[in-house]
Coordinates of C-alpha atoms in Angstrom, one line a residue:
Chain S
M2 CA 22.2 -67.3 42.2
G3 CA 26.0 -67.8 42.0
Y4 CA 28.0 -68.5 45.1
F5 CA 31.6 -67.2 45.5
H6 CA 34.0 -69.8 46.8
S7 CA 37.6 -69.6 47.7
V8 CA 38.4 -73.3 47.1
H9 CA 39.6 -73.8 43.5
L10 CA 41.1 -76.4 41.4
E11 CA 44.4 -76.1 39.6
Q12 CA 43.5 -78.0 36.4
E13 CA 47.1 -79.0 35.4
K14 CA 47.7 -80.6 38.8
C15 CA 44.5 -82.6 39.0
K16 CA 45.1 -86.2 37.9
G17 CA 41.4 -87.1 38.1
C18 CA 41.7 -89.5 41.0
T19 CA 38.7 -89.9 43.3
N20 CA 40.1 -89.0 46.7
C21 CA 38.5 -85.6 47.0
I22 CA 35.0 -86.7 45.9
K23 CA 34.8 -89.3 48.6
H24 CA 35.9 -86.9 51.4
C25 CA 33.6 -84.0 50.5
P26 CA 30.9 -83.8 53.3
T27 CA 28.3 -82.3 50.9
E28 CA 29.1 -84.4 47.9
A29 CA 30.0 -81.3 46.0
I30 CA 32.7 -82.7 43.8
R31 CA 32.5 -84.9 40.6
V32 CA 35.3 -86.1 38.4
R33 CA 34.4 -85.3 34.8
K34 CA 36.7 -85.6 31.7
G35 CA 39.6 -86.6 34.0
K36 CA 39.4 -83.5 36.2
A37 CA 37.6 -82.7 39.5
Q38 CA 34.8 -80.2 39.3
I39 CA 33.4 -78.4 42.2
I40 CA 29.6 -77.9 42.3
E41 CA 29.6 -74.4 43.6
E42 CA 26.1 -74.4 45.1
R43 CA 27.0 -77.3 47.3
C44 CA 30.5 -76.3 48.4
I45 CA 30.8 -75.2 52.0
D46 CA 34.5 -74.2 51.8
C47 CA 35.5 -76.7 54.5
G48 CA 38.8 -77.4 52.8
E49 CA 38.6 -81.2 53.2
C50 CA 39.5 -81.5 49.5
I51 CA 42.6 -79.3 50.0
R52 CA 43.7 -81.5 52.8
I53 CA 43.1 -84.8 51.1
C54 CA 44.3 -84.0 47.5
P55 CA 47.6 -86.0 47.0
N56 CA 48.5 -83.8 44.0
H57 CA 47.8 -80.5 45.9
A58 CA 45.6 -79.5 43.1
K59 CA 43.0 -77.8 45.3
I60 CA 44.0 -74.3 46.4
A61 CA 42.4 -71.4 48.2
L62 CA 42.1 -68.1 46.5
G63 CA 43.5 -65.4 48.7
D64 CA 45.5 -62.2 48.5
E65 CA 49.3 -62.0 48.5
L66 CA 51.2 -59.8 51.0
E67 CA 52.1 -57.4 48.1
K68 CA 48.5 -56.2 48.1
I69 CA 49.0 -54.2 51.3
R70 CA 51.2 -51.8 49.4
E71 CA 48.1 -50.4 47.7
F72 CA 47.2 -48.7 51.0
P73 CA 48.8 -45.8 52.8
H74 CA 48.0 -47.3 56.2
R75 CA 48.0 -51.1 56.7
M76 CA 46.3 -53.0 59.5
A77 CA 47.0 -56.7 60.1
L78 CA 44.2 -58.7 61.7
P79 CA 45.8 -62.0 62.8
A80 CA 43.4 -64.8 63.7
P81 CA 44.1 -66.2 67.2
S82 CA 45.3 -69.4 65.6
F83 CA 48.0 -67.4 63.7
Y84 CA 50.2 -67.4 66.8
S85 CA 50.2 -71.2 67.0
Q86 CA 52.4 -71.4 63.9
F87 CA 55.4 -69.8 65.5
T88 CA 57.8 -70.4 68.4
A89 CA 59.1 -67.2 69.8
P90 CA 60.9 -66.6 73.1
G91 CA 59.2 -63.2 73.3
G92 CA 55.8 -64.9 72.9
I93 CA 52.8 -63.3 71.3
A94 CA 54.3 -59.8 71.7
Q95 CA 57.2 -60.8 69.4
I96 CA 54.9 -62.5 66.9
L97 CA 52.8 -59.3 66.7
G98 CA 56.1 -57.4 66.2
A99 CA 57.0 -59.6 63.2
L100 CA 53.9 -58.4 61.4
I101 CA 55.2 -54.8 61.6
R102 CA 58.5 -56.0 60.1
V103 CA 56.8 -57.6 57.1
G104 CA 55.2 -54.3 56.2
F105 CA 52.1 -53.6 58.3
D106 CA 51.7 -50.3 60.2
A107 CA 49.6 -51.6 63.0
V108 CA 48.1 -54.8 64.3
F109 CA 44.6 -55.4 65.6
E110 CA 44.2 -58.8 67.3
V111 CA 41.2 -60.8 66.3
A112 CA 41.6 -62.4 69.7
L113 CA 40.6 -59.1 71.3
A114 CA 37.4 -59.1 69.2
A115 CA 36.9 -62.8 70.2
E116 CA 36.8 -61.7 73.9
V117 CA 34.2 -59.1 72.9
V118 CA 32.1 -61.8 71.2
S119 CA 32.4 -64.1 74.2
W120 CA 31.1 -61.2 76.3
A121 CA 28.2 -60.6 73.9
T122 CA 27.4 -64.3 73.8
R123 CA 27.2 -64.5 77.6
R124 CA 24.8 -61.6 77.6
F125 CA 22.8 -63.0 74.8
L126 CA 22.5 -66.4 76.5
E127 CA 21.2 -64.9 79.7
N128 CA 18.0 -63.8 77.9
Y129 CA 17.8 -66.5 75.3
Q130 CA 14.5 -68.4 75.4
G131 CA 14.7 -70.3 72.0
P132 CA 15.6 -73.9 71.3
R133 CA 18.8 -75.3 72.8
P134 CA 21.6 -75.6 72.3
L135 CA 22.2 -72.2 70.8
I136 CA 24.8 -72.8 68.0
S137 CA 27.9 -70.7 67.6
A138 CA 28.1 -68.7 64.4
A139 CA 31.9 -68.4 64.5
C140 CA 32.9 -71.2 62.1
P141 CA 31.6 -70.2 58.6
T142 CA 31.8 -73.8 57.4
V143 CA 29.5 -75.0 60.1
V144 CA 27.1 -72.2 59.3
S145 CA 27.1 -73.2 55.6
L146 CA 26.7 -76.8 56.5
I147 CA 23.6 -75.9 58.5
Q148 CA 22.1 -73.9 55.6
V149 CA 22.7 -76.8 53.2
R150 CA 22.2 -80.0 55.2
F151 CA 20.4 -78.9 58.4
P152 CA 18.0 -76.1 57.2
A153 CA 15.7 -76.8 60.2
L154 CA 18.4 -75.5 62.5
V155 CA 19.1 -72.1 60.9
G156 CA 17.0 -70.4 63.6
Q157 CA 19.1 -72.0 66.3
V158 CA 22.4 -70.3 65.1
A159 CA 23.4 -67.4 67.4
P160 CA 22.7 -64.0 65.7
I161 CA 26.2 -63.0 66.7
E162 CA 28.9 -61.8 64.4
P163 CA 32.1 -63.8 64.1
P164 CA 35.1 -62.2 65.8
V165 CA 36.8 -61.2 62.5
N166 CA 33.9 -59.1 61.5
V167 CA 33.9 -57.3 64.9
A168 CA 37.7 -56.9 64.6
A169 CA 37.5 -55.4 61.1
R170 CA 35.1 -52.7 62.2
L171 CA 37.1 -51.9 65.3
A172 CA 40.4 -51.9 63.5
R173 CA 39.3 -49.5 60.8
A174 CA 37.6 -47.1 63.3
E175 CA 40.8 -47.1 65.4
A176 CA 43.1 -46.5 62.5
V177 CA 40.9 -43.6 61.3
Q178 CA 41.2 -42.1 64.7
V179 CA 44.9 -42.6 65.0
T180 CA 46.0 -41.5 61.5
G181 CA 43.3 -39.0 60.6
L182 CA 43.0 -40.7 57.2
P183 CA 39.7 -41.4 55.6
P184 CA 38.4 -45.0 56.0
E185 CA 39.1 -46.0 52.4
K186 CA 42.8 -45.2 52.9
I187 CA 43.1 -47.8 55.6
G188 CA 44.0 -51.3 54.3
V189 CA 42.5 -53.9 56.7
F190 CA 44.0 -57.3 56.1
F191 CA 42.8 -60.5 57.7
L192 CA 45.3 -63.4 58.1
S193 CA 43.1 -66.4 57.6
P194 CA 43.6 -70.0 58.7
C195 CA 40.9 -71.4 56.3
P196 CA 39.2 -70.9 53.0
A197 CA 35.8 -70.6 54.7
K198 CA 36.6 -67.4 56.4
I199 CA 37.9 -66.0 53.0
T200 CA 34.6 -66.9 51.4
A201 CA 32.5 -65.5 54.3
L202 CA 34.3 -62.1 54.3
R203 CA 34.2 -61.8 50.5
R204 CA 30.4 -62.5 50.6
A205 CA 30.0 -59.8 53.3
N206 CA 31.9 -57.4 51.1
A207 CA 29.7 -58.3 48.1
A208 CA 26.7 -57.7 50.3
G209 CA 27.7 -54.1 50.8
E210 CA 29.8 -53.8 53.9
N211 CA 33.5 -53.4 53.2
L212 CA 34.8 -55.2 56.2
V213 CA 38.3 -56.1 55.0
D214 CA 40.4 -55.0 52.0
G215 CA 42.2 -58.2 51.7
I216 CA 42.5 -61.7 53.1
I217 CA 45.9 -63.3 53.2
P218 CA 46.1 -67.1 53.8
I219 CA 48.4 -67.8 56.7
L220 CA 50.4 -70.2 54.6
F221 CA 51.1 -67.3 52.1
I222 CA 52.9 -65.2 54.7
F223 CA 54.2 -67.9 57.0
R224 CA 57.8 -67.7 55.8
D225 CA 58.0 -63.9 55.7
C226 CA 56.7 -63.8 59.3
R227 CA 59.0 -66.5 60.5
E228 CA 62.0 -64.6 59.2
A229 CA 60.8 -61.3 60.5
L230 CA 60.6 -62.8 64.0
K231 CA 64.3 -62.3 64.6
G232 CA 64.8 -58.8 65.8
A233 CA 61.1 -58.0 65.9
R234 CA 60.1 -55.3 68.3
K235 CA 57.7 -56.5 70.9
I236 CA 54.1 -55.2 70.8
I237 CA 52.2 -55.8 74.0
P238 CA 49.0 -57.7 73.2
R239 CA 45.7 -56.3 74.3
A240 CA 43.8 -59.5 74.3
G241 CA 43.8 -61.8 77.3
P242 CA 44.1 -65.6 77.2
G243 CA 40.3 -66.0 76.6
G244 CA 40.5 -64.5 73.2
V245 CA 43.6 -66.4 72.1
W246 CA 42.0 -69.7 73.2
W247 CA 39.5 -69.3 70.4
G248 CA 42.3 -70.4 68.0
R249 CA 41.7 -74.1 69.0
S250 CA 38.7 -76.2 69.6
G251 CA 37.2 -75.8 73.1
G252 CA 38.6 -72.3 73.3
E253 CA 35.4 -70.6 72.6
S254 CA 33.7 -72.6 75.4
A255 CA 36.5 -72.0 77.8
A256 CA 36.3 -68.2 77.1
L257 CA 32.5 -68.3 77.5
G258 CA 33.1 -70.1 80.9
R259 CA 29.5 -70.4 81.9
G260 CA 26.5 -72.7 81.3
K261 CA 26.4 -76.2 80.0
L262 CA 28.6 -76.2 77.0
L263 CA 29.1 -78.7 74.2
E264 CA 32.1 -78.7 71.9
V265 CA 32.8 -80.6 68.7
D266 CA 35.4 -80.4 66.0
G267 CA 36.1 -82.1 62.7
V268 CA 33.4 -81.8 60.0
Q269 CA 32.2 -85.5 60.2
N270 CA 31.8 -85.2 64.0
V271 CA 30.0 -81.9 63.5
I272 CA 27.5 -83.6 61.2
K273 CA 26.9 -86.3 63.8
V274 CA 26.3 -83.7 66.5
L275 CA 24.0 -81.6 64.3
E276 CA 21.9 -84.7 63.5
A277 CA 21.5 -85.2 67.3
V278 CA 20.6 -81.6 67.8
E279 CA 18.0 -81.9 65.0
R280 CA 16.5 -85.0 66.8
E281 CA 16.3 -82.8 70.0
E282 CA 18.6 -85.1 71.8
L283 CA 21.0 -82.4 73.1
Q284 CA 18.5 -79.9 74.5
D285 CA 20.3 -80.1 77.9
F286 CA 23.1 -78.1 76.5
D287 CA 23.0 -74.3 76.4
Y288 CA 25.6 -73.7 73.7
L289 CA 27.3 -75.6 70.9
E290 CA 30.8 -74.7 69.8
A291 CA 31.2 -76.5 66.5
Q292 CA 34.3 -76.3 64.4
A293 CA 34.8 -78.0 61.0
C294 CA 38.5 -78.4 61.3
P295 CA 40.2 -81.0 63.4
G296 CA 41.5 -79.3 66.6
G297 CA 39.7 -76.1 65.7
C298 CA 41.2 -73.2 63.7
V299 CA 44.8 -74.5 64.4
G300 CA 43.8 -77.3 62.1
G301 CA 42.7 -75.0 59.3
A302 CA 43.4 -76.0 55.7
L303 CA 45.6 -72.9 55.2
M304 CA 47.9 -73.5 58.1
V305 CA 51.4 -74.7 57.9
K306 CA 52.2 -76.6 61.1
N307 CA 50.8 -79.9 62.3
P308 CA 47.5 -79.1 64.1
F309 CA 48.3 -81.1 67.2
G310 CA 51.7 -79.4 67.8
A311 CA 50.1 -76.0 66.9
R312 CA 47.4 -76.6 69.5
Q313 CA 49.9 -77.2 72.3
N314 CA 52.0 -74.3 71.1
L315 CA 49.0 -72.0 71.3
M316 CA 48.4 -73.1 74.9
F317 CA 52.0 -72.5 75.7
L318 CA 51.9 -69.0 74.3
T319 CA 48.8 -68.0 76.3
R320 CA 50.6 -68.7 79.6
D321 CA 52.3 -65.2 79.2
L322 CA 48.8 -63.7 79.2
A323 CA 47.6 -65.2 82.5
G324 CA 45.5 -62.9 84.5
K325 CA 45.1 -60.4 81.6
S326 CA 41.5 -59.4 81.0
L327 CA 39.4 -56.5 79.9
T328 CA 36.9 -54.7 82.2
E329 CA 33.2 -55.1 81.7
E330 CA 33.1 -51.5 80.6
E331 CA 35.8 -51.9 78.0
L332 CA 34.1 -55.0 76.6
A333 CA 30.7 -53.3 76.5
G334 CA 32.2 -50.4 74.6
L335 CA 34.0 -52.5 72.1
A336 CA 31.0 -54.7 71.6
Q337 CA 28.9 -51.7 70.8
K338 CA 31.5 -50.2 68.4
G339 CA 32.1 -53.5 66.8
A340 CA 28.4 -54.1 66.1
W341 CA 28.4 -57.6 67.6
R342 CA 24.7 -58.4 66.8
S343 CA 24.3 -59.9 63.4
T344 CA 21.6 -58.2 61.3
R345 CA 21.6 -60.6 58.4
E346 CA 18.9 -63.3 58.5
L347 CA 20.4 -66.7 58.0
K348 CA 18.4 -68.6 55.3
P349 CA 18.4 -72.2 54.3
R350 CA 20.2 -73.1 51.0
P351 CA 17.9 -75.8 49.7
I352 CA 20.3 -77.2 47.0
L353 CA 19.3 -80.8 47.2
Q354 CA 15.8 -80.7 45.7
L355 CA 15.4 -82.8 42.6
S356 CA 12.7 -80.6 41.2
E357 CA 10.8 -77.4 42.0
D358 CA 7.5 -79.0 42.8
I359 CA 7.0 -81.9 45.1
S360 CA 5.0 -84.2 42.7
S361 CA 7.6 -84.2 40.0
A362 CA 10.4 -84.5 42.6
L363 CA 8.6 -87.6 43.9
V364 CA 8.6 -89.1 40.4
K365 CA 12.3 -88.5 40.2
M366 CA 12.9 -89.9 43.6
Q367 CA 11.2 -93.1 42.6
Q368 CA 13.5 -93.3 39.5
L369 CA 16.5 -92.5 41.8
E370 CA 15.6 -95.3 44.2
S371 CA 15.1 -97.9 41.4
T372 CA 18.3 -96.7 39.7
A373 CA 20.2 -97.0 43.0
R374 CA 19.0 -100.6 43.4
L375 CA 20.6 -101.5 40.0
L376 CA 24.0 -100.2 41.0
P377 CA 26.5 -102.5 42.8
G378 CA 26.7 -100.5 46.0
L379 CA 30.5 -100.6 46.1
D380 CA 30.8 -96.9 46.3
C381 CA 34.0 -97.1 44.3
G382 CA 33.9 -93.7 42.8
A383 CA 35.2 -94.8 39.4
C384 CA 32.2 -93.2 37.7
G385 CA 33.3 -89.8 39.0
S386 CA 30.4 -89.6 41.6
P387 CA 31.2 -90.1 45.2
N388 CA 29.1 -93.2 45.8
C389 CA 26.4 -95.3 44.1
R390 CA 23.5 -93.3 45.5
A391 CA 25.1 -90.0 44.3
L392 CA 25.5 -91.6 40.8
A393 CA 21.8 -92.6 40.8
E394 CA 21.0 -89.0 41.8
D395 CA 23.3 -87.6 39.0
I396 CA 21.6 -90.0 36.5
V397 CA 18.1 -88.8 37.5
R398 CA 19.3 -85.2 37.3
G399 CA 20.5 -85.9 33.7
Q400 CA 24.1 -85.3 34.6
A401 CA 25.3 -88.9 34.2
L402 CA 24.5 -92.2 32.5
D403 CA 24.0 -95.6 34.0
T404 CA 26.9 -96.9 31.8
D405 CA 29.2 -94.5 33.7
C406 CA 29.2 -97.3 36.3
I407 CA 32.0 -99.7 35.2
F408 CA 30.2 -102.7 36.6
L409 CA 27.0 -102.0 34.7
L410 CA 29.0 -101.3 31.6
R411 CA 30.9 -104.6 32.1
E412 CA 27.6 -106.5 32.5
R413 CA 26.3 -104.9 29.3
V414 CA 29.5 -105.8 27.5
R415 CA 29.2 -109.4 28.7
V416 CA 25.6 -109.7 27.5
L417 CA 26.6 -108.2 24.2
A418 CA 29.6 -110.5 23.9
E419 CA 27.5 -113.6 24.6
E420 CA 25.1 -112.5 21.9
V421 CA 27.9 -112.0 19.4
V422 CA 29.3 -115.5 20.2
A423 CA 25.8 -117.0 19.8
L424 CA 25.4 -115.2 16.5
A425 CA 28.8 -116.2 15.3
R426 CA 27.9 -119.8 15.7
K427 CA 25.0 -119.6 13.5
L428 CA 25.8 -120.7 10.0
P429 CA 23.6 -120.6 6.9
P430 CA 22.0 -124.0 6.0
S431 CA 24.2 -124.1 2.9
M432 CA 27.4 -124.1 5.0
A433 CA 26.1 -125.9 8.1
G434 CA 27.9 -129.2 9.0
P435 CA 26.3 -132.2 10.5
E436 CA 26.9 -130.8 14.1
R437 CA 24.8 -127.7 13.5
S438 CA 21.7 -129.2 15.1
N439 CA 23.6 -130.1 18.2
R440 CA 25.0 -126.7 18.7
D441 CA 21.7 -124.9 18.6
Chain V
M24 CA 2.1 -90.5 43.2
A25 CA 3.5 -92.1 46.3
L26 CA 7.0 -93.3 47.3
E27 CA 7.4 -96.0 49.8
L28 CA 10.5 -96.6 51.9
T29 CA 11.0 -99.5 54.3
F30 CA 13.6 -99.9 57.0
A31 CA 14.1 -103.1 59.0
V32 CA 14.8 -102.5 62.7
Q33 CA 16.5 -105.0 65.1
N34 CA 16.2 -105.2 68.8
R35 CA 19.1 -103.6 70.7
D36 CA 20.8 -102.5 67.5
F37 CA 21.7 -99.1 68.9
K38 CA 24.6 -98.8 66.4
A39 CA 22.3 -98.7 63.4
A40 CA 19.6 -96.7 65.0
G41 CA 19.2 -93.4 63.3
D42 CA 20.7 -94.6 60.0
G43 CA 17.2 -95.1 58.5
V44 CA 16.1 -91.7 59.7
S45 CA 19.2 -90.1 58.2
E46 CA 18.3 -91.7 54.8
L47 CA 14.7 -90.7 55.2
K48 CA 15.7 -87.1 56.0
R49 CA 17.8 -86.9 52.9
V50 CA 15.0 -88.3 50.7
L51 CA 12.6 -85.7 52.1
Q52 CA 15.1 -82.9 51.5
E53 CA 15.6 -84.0 47.9
V54 CA 11.9 -84.2 47.4
G55 CA 11.6 -80.6 48.7
F56 CA 9.5 -80.6 51.8
S57 CA 10.0 -77.7 54.2
P58 CA 12.7 -78.0 56.8
G59 CA 10.3 -77.7 59.8
F60 CA 8.1 -80.4 58.4
I61 CA 11.0 -82.7 57.7
R62 CA 12.2 -82.3 61.2
R63 CA 8.8 -83.3 62.6
V64 CA 8.7 -86.4 60.5
A65 CA 12.3 -87.3 61.3
I66 CA 11.9 -86.9 65.1
A67 CA 8.8 -89.1 65.0
A68 CA 10.4 -91.7 62.8
F69 CA 13.5 -91.8 65.1
E70 CA 11.4 -92.2 68.3
A71 CA 9.4 -95.0 66.6
E72 CA 12.6 -96.7 65.5
M73 CA 14.0 -96.3 69.1
N74 CA 10.9 -97.8 70.6
I75 CA 11.4 -100.9 68.5
V76 CA 15.2 -101.0 69.3
I77 CA 14.5 -100.7 73.0
H78 CA 11.3 -102.8 73.5
A79 CA 10.5 -105.1 70.6
Y80 CA 12.2 -108.2 69.2
R81 CA 12.1 -107.0 65.6
G82 CA 10.2 -104.7 63.5
R83 CA 10.1 -102.3 60.5
L84 CA 9.4 -98.8 59.6
Q85 CA 7.5 -98.0 56.5
V86 CA 7.2 -94.5 55.2
R87 CA 4.7 -93.6 52.5
I88 CA 5.5 -90.3 51.0
E89 CA 2.9 -88.4 49.0
P90 CA 2.8 -84.7 47.9
H91 CA 0.1 -83.8 50.4
Q92 CA 1.0 -86.2 53.3
I93 CA 3.4 -88.6 54.8
V94 CA 2.3 -91.7 56.6
L95 CA 4.7 -93.4 59.0
L96 CA 4.0 -97.0 59.9
A97 CA 5.9 -98.8 62.7
E98 CA 5.1 -102.4 63.2
D99 CA 6.9 -104.7 65.6
E100 CA 6.9 -108.2 67.1
G101 CA 7.3 -107.7 70.8
P102 CA 5.8 -107.7 74.2
G103 CA 3.2 -105.1 73.2
I104 CA 1.9 -102.2 75.4
P105 CA -0.6 -103.2 78.1
D106 CA -2.0 -99.7 78.7
V107 CA -1.5 -97.4 75.7
A108 CA -3.0 -94.4 77.5
L109 CA -0.5 -94.8 80.3
A110 CA 2.4 -95.2 77.8
M111 CA 1.4 -91.9 76.2
Q112 CA 2.1 -90.0 79.4
E113 CA 5.4 -88.0 79.5
G114 CA 8.0 -89.7 81.6
Y115 CA 6.2 -93.1 81.8
S116 CA 8.7 -95.7 80.8
T117 CA 9.1 -99.5 81.0
A118 CA 12.7 -99.4 79.6
P119 CA 15.1 -101.6 81.6
P120 CA 17.8 -99.8 83.7
E121 CA 20.6 -100.7 81.4
I122 CA 18.8 -98.9 78.6
R123 CA 18.2 -95.9 80.8
E124 CA 21.8 -95.8 81.7
M125 CA 22.6 -95.3 78.0
G126 CA 20.4 -92.2 78.0
F127 CA 17.4 -93.8 76.3
G128 CA 14.0 -94.8 77.5
A129 CA 13.1 -91.6 79.3
G130 CA 9.5 -92.1 78.6
M131 CA 9.3 -89.3 76.0
G132 CA 9.1 -91.5 72.9
L133 CA 5.4 -91.8 72.3
P134 CA 4.6 -88.2 73.7
N135 CA 7.2 -86.9 71.2
I136 CA 5.6 -88.8 68.3
Q137 CA 2.2 -87.4 69.5
R138 CA 3.6 -83.9 69.5
C139 CA 5.1 -84.2 66.0
A140 CA 2.3 -86.0 64.2
D141 CA -0.9 -84.5 63.0
K142 CA -2.7 -87.8 63.6
L143 CA -1.6 -90.8 65.6
E144 CA -3.1 -94.3 66.0
I145 CA -1.6 -97.0 68.1
R146 CA -2.9 -100.6 68.4
S147 CA -1.1 -103.1 70.6
E148 CA -1.6 -106.7 71.6
V149 CA 0.2 -107.9 74.7
G150 CA 2.6 -110.7 73.8
R151 CA 2.2 -110.1 70.1
G152 CA 3.4 -106.6 69.1
T153 CA 2.6 -103.0 68.4
F154 CA 1.3 -101.2 65.4
L155 CA 1.8 -97.4 65.1
R156 CA 0.5 -95.2 62.4
A157 CA 1.4 -91.5 62.3
K158 CA 0.2 -89.0 59.7
F159 CA 1.8 -85.7 58.7
I160 CA -0.2 -83.3 56.6
Y161 CA 1.5 -81.1 54.0
P162 CA 1.6 -78.2 53.5
D163 CA 2.4 -78.0 57.2
P164 CA -0.6 -76.9 59.3
K165 CA 1.7 -76.3 62.3
N166 CA 4.0 -73.7 60.6

């Protein structure tokens, strides 16, 4: 089965260096023939390679702003983190207004849906009897990471839709009501902070539910929006501070506001926490908010501003919203209309297996272990695999050779060179001088 | 067909504790055991490793992986367990206070291993050390 991904490589820009392979948390990249290659089944769309690439050869596939013109009525769905990229005296109201100036007809705040999801999560936790902590399903990279590296935890992921999915349903329904147009005439566009959300939405579309009609990376429309800020008409936001907090790490927990909550950000930190969850060390916690990007969505790979500045800016912008909140009834109504409960069963993605059956996989594992012992353990990456163990794995899988290791190759050349020298010293008896016997 | 992995464990080496289990988990995933089974083995191996880190002077974990079972051996040189039956009780702990302050030694180690393993054998000699053997049957009888 193929997996769609939004992280791609621009061949011309890639210089074949090994920065990305060493930073990939699922060891999903190899350098082959001087170019990086992404192993699609292993990629979790975290965007680490986009961040680390010194040549900016990793890009995310997303839609351009022009695409909205294909639709008679265009809805913008800004992620809560979107606001963090702008400084506007008129606050979030002015930033929403800028979206109208760049060509949208209406805005539906994902922050509003985030409040709805927080409400639904509170309700769900009240009756939840399963293993703790319940893990947030909001960050699609974390969900993919669990499927790939922590398959035992798939059942612990909250069966709750991420805010953007709820927002997309609510936005289309509202637009249909307001305009009288059929649903397919409404263009619903998500403004995404990260490649993972692009991938997740495209997969949802491929699975049959047309949630959004396009996904525009925030960095694609940043300049247009910044220019449109001047003279933008204010649109009063509907979401309160709780929904906007979701744009940074800790925001989801703050919005939940109840129970013993655990929060982690940055993909390597998330891995450490998930390992501890798997060992049942963190059962005291009710809920785990885990975000792959440093600082949360404000640190997304498709953002423009420095994540730390953006985080503070987002906090500053939410001050205007103080005291704003939806009533229980409003939240319940939106939750129901937005179909908050996830109906898709989350399945493990067992991509690491060496072989289909355990006996032959064990044979390969023995080869892998003995191959790994021969390698120098420097994890230099010059072979194109991220570390010595990964090279051993690639060799066993038939995708690499032991001579791909420059140290093993060097050793073989040395042995060969010594043999050549030894042979060169041998002379036929007819030519041999008196010193021949000494040399041998 | 059997694959053997061995990990050395040092007393009070909290920094390295868990590394061996992470590697073990990866190996078991690559071999293709079911996630729930791997989790049981990993939890037991981690508890066994922590027991050595907390109580013993030094020891080692040995894991023998076969298609139909996994056998975990944990051997240590240490003070030993005077009353194994008592040590098997939930909440019973002889961990010193500084270890408890770190959040370890809650007296759940052996009970957790018992819960995860399909068969458990413990032999201990006071003043010498402890030998633990846990067996996990595959395919998983508990799932």
